[in-house]
Tab-separated table of C-alpha atoms in Angstrom:
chain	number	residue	atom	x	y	z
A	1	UNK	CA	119.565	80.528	9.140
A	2	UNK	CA	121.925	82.827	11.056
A	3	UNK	CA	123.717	81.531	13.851
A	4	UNK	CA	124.034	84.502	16.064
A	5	UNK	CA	121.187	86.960	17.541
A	6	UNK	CA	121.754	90.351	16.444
A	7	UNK	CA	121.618	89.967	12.621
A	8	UNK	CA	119.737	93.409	10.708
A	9	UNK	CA	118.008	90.976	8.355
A	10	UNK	CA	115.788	89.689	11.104
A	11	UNK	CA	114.206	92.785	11.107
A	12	UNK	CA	112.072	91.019	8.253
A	13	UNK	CA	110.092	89.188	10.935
A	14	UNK	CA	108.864	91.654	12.556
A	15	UNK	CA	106.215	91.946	9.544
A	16	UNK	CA	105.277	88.154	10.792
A	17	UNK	CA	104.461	89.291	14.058
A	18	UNK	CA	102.517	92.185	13.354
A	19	UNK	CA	100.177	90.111	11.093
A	20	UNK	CA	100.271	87.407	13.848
A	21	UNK	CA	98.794	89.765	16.490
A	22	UNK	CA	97.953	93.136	14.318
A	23	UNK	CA	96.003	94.921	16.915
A	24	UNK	CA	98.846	94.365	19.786
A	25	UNK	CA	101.256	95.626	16.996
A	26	UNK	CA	98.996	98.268	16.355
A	27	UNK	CA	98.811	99.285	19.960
A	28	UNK	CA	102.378	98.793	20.880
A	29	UNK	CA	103.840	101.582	18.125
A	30	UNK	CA	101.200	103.617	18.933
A	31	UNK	CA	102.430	103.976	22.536
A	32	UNK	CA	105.895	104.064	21.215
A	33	UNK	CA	105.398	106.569	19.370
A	34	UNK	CA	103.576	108.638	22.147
A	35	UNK	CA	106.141	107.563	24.394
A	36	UNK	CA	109.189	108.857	22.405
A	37	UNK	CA	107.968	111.373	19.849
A	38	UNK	CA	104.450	113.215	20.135
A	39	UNK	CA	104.783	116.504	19.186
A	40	UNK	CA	102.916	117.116	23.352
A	41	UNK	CA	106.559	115.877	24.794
A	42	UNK	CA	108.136	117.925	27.587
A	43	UNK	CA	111.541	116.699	26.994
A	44	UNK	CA	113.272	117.241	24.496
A	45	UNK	CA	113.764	114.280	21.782
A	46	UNK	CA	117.667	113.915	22.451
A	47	UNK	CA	116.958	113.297	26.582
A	48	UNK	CA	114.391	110.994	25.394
A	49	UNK	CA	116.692	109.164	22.985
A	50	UNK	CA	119.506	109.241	25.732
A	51	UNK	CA	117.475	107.618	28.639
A	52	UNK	CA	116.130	104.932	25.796
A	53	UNK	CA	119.382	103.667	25.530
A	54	UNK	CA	119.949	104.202	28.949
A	55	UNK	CA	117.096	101.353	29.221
A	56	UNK	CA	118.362	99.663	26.202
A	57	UNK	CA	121.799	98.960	27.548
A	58	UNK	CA	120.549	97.770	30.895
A	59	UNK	CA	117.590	95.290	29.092
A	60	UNK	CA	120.750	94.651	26.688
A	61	UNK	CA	118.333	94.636	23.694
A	62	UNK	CA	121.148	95.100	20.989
A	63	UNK	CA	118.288	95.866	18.497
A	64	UNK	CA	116.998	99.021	20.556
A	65	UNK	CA	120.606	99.739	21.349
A	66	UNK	CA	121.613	100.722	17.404
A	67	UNK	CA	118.182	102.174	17.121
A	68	UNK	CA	118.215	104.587	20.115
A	69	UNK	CA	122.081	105.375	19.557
A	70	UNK	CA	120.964	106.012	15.971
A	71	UNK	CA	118.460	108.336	16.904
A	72	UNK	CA	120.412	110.325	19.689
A	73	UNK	CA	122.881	111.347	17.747
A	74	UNK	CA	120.221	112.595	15.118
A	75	UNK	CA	118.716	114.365	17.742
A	76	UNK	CA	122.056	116.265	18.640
A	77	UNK	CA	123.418	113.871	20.719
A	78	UNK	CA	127.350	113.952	21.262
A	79	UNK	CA	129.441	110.946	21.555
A	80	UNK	CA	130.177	112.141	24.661
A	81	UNK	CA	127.056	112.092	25.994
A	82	UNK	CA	126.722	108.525	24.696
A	83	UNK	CA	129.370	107.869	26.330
A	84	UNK	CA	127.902	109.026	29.637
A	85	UNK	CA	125.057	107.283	28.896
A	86	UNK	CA	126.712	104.102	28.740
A	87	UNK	CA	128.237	104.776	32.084
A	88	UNK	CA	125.149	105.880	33.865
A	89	UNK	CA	123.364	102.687	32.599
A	90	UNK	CA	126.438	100.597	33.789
A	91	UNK	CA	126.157	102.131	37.475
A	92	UNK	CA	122.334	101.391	37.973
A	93	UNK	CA	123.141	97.727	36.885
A	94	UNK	CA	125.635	97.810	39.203
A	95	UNK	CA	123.577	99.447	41.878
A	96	UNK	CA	120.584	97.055	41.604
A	97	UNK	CA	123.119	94.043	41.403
A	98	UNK	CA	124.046	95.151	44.953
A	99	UNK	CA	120.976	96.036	46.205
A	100	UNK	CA	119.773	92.746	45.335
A	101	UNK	CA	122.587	91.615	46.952
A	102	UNK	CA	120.516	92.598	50.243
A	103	UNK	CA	118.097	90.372	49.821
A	104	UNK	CA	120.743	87.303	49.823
A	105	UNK	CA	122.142	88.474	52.690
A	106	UNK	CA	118.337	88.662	53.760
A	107	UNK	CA	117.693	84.995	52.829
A	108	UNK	CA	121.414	83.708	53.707
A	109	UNK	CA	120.444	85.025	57.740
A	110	UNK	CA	116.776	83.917	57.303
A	111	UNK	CA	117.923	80.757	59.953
A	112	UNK	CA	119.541	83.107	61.930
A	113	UNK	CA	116.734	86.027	62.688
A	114	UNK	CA	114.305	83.217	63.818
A	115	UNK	CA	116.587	80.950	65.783
């Protein structure tokens, strides 16, 4: 057994969790599909590929990460725009971090709004 996460060849499993749970398989690539690729899509499949690693960098899935940086730059994507991608993720991280950061200031002066 591999000792660290990201490994390609545990990409074999996920054939034992689609026959673990085959309709919920079923339903999830389904909506992935419909999600990323039906043909009804108003934006363009490059965008789409771009904001899901947008979302993969800031859920830090490495998995999704290779597969959506795969797929942009099939779509046309630039390493530039990769690039910016990478940056725009790292901002909203950063900008939740500190809006989050409210709400410890919130509970830090919780004693101090009702005293």
């Amino acid at each position: 057994m591999s000792n660290h996460f990201h490994d390609p060849s545990d990409k074999k499993y996920m054939r034992k969790l689609r026959a673990a749970a085959p309709d919920a398989f079923a339903g999830f690539v389904g909506f992935d599909e419909a999600a990323i690729s039906a043909p009804s899509k108003t934006i363009p499949l490059k965008y789409t590929e771009l904001i899901a690693l947008g979302v993969a960098l800031t859920t830090q899935c490495a998995y999704c990460i290779e597969a959506h940086t795969l797929a942009a730059k099939r779509a046309g994507a630039t390493e530039e725009e990769v690039a910016e991608t990478v940056f725009t993720a790292a901002a909203l991280r950063a900008g939740g971090a500190i809006t989050h950061g409210w709400l410890a200031m919130k509970f830090f002066h919780a004693d101090d709004e009702t005293a």
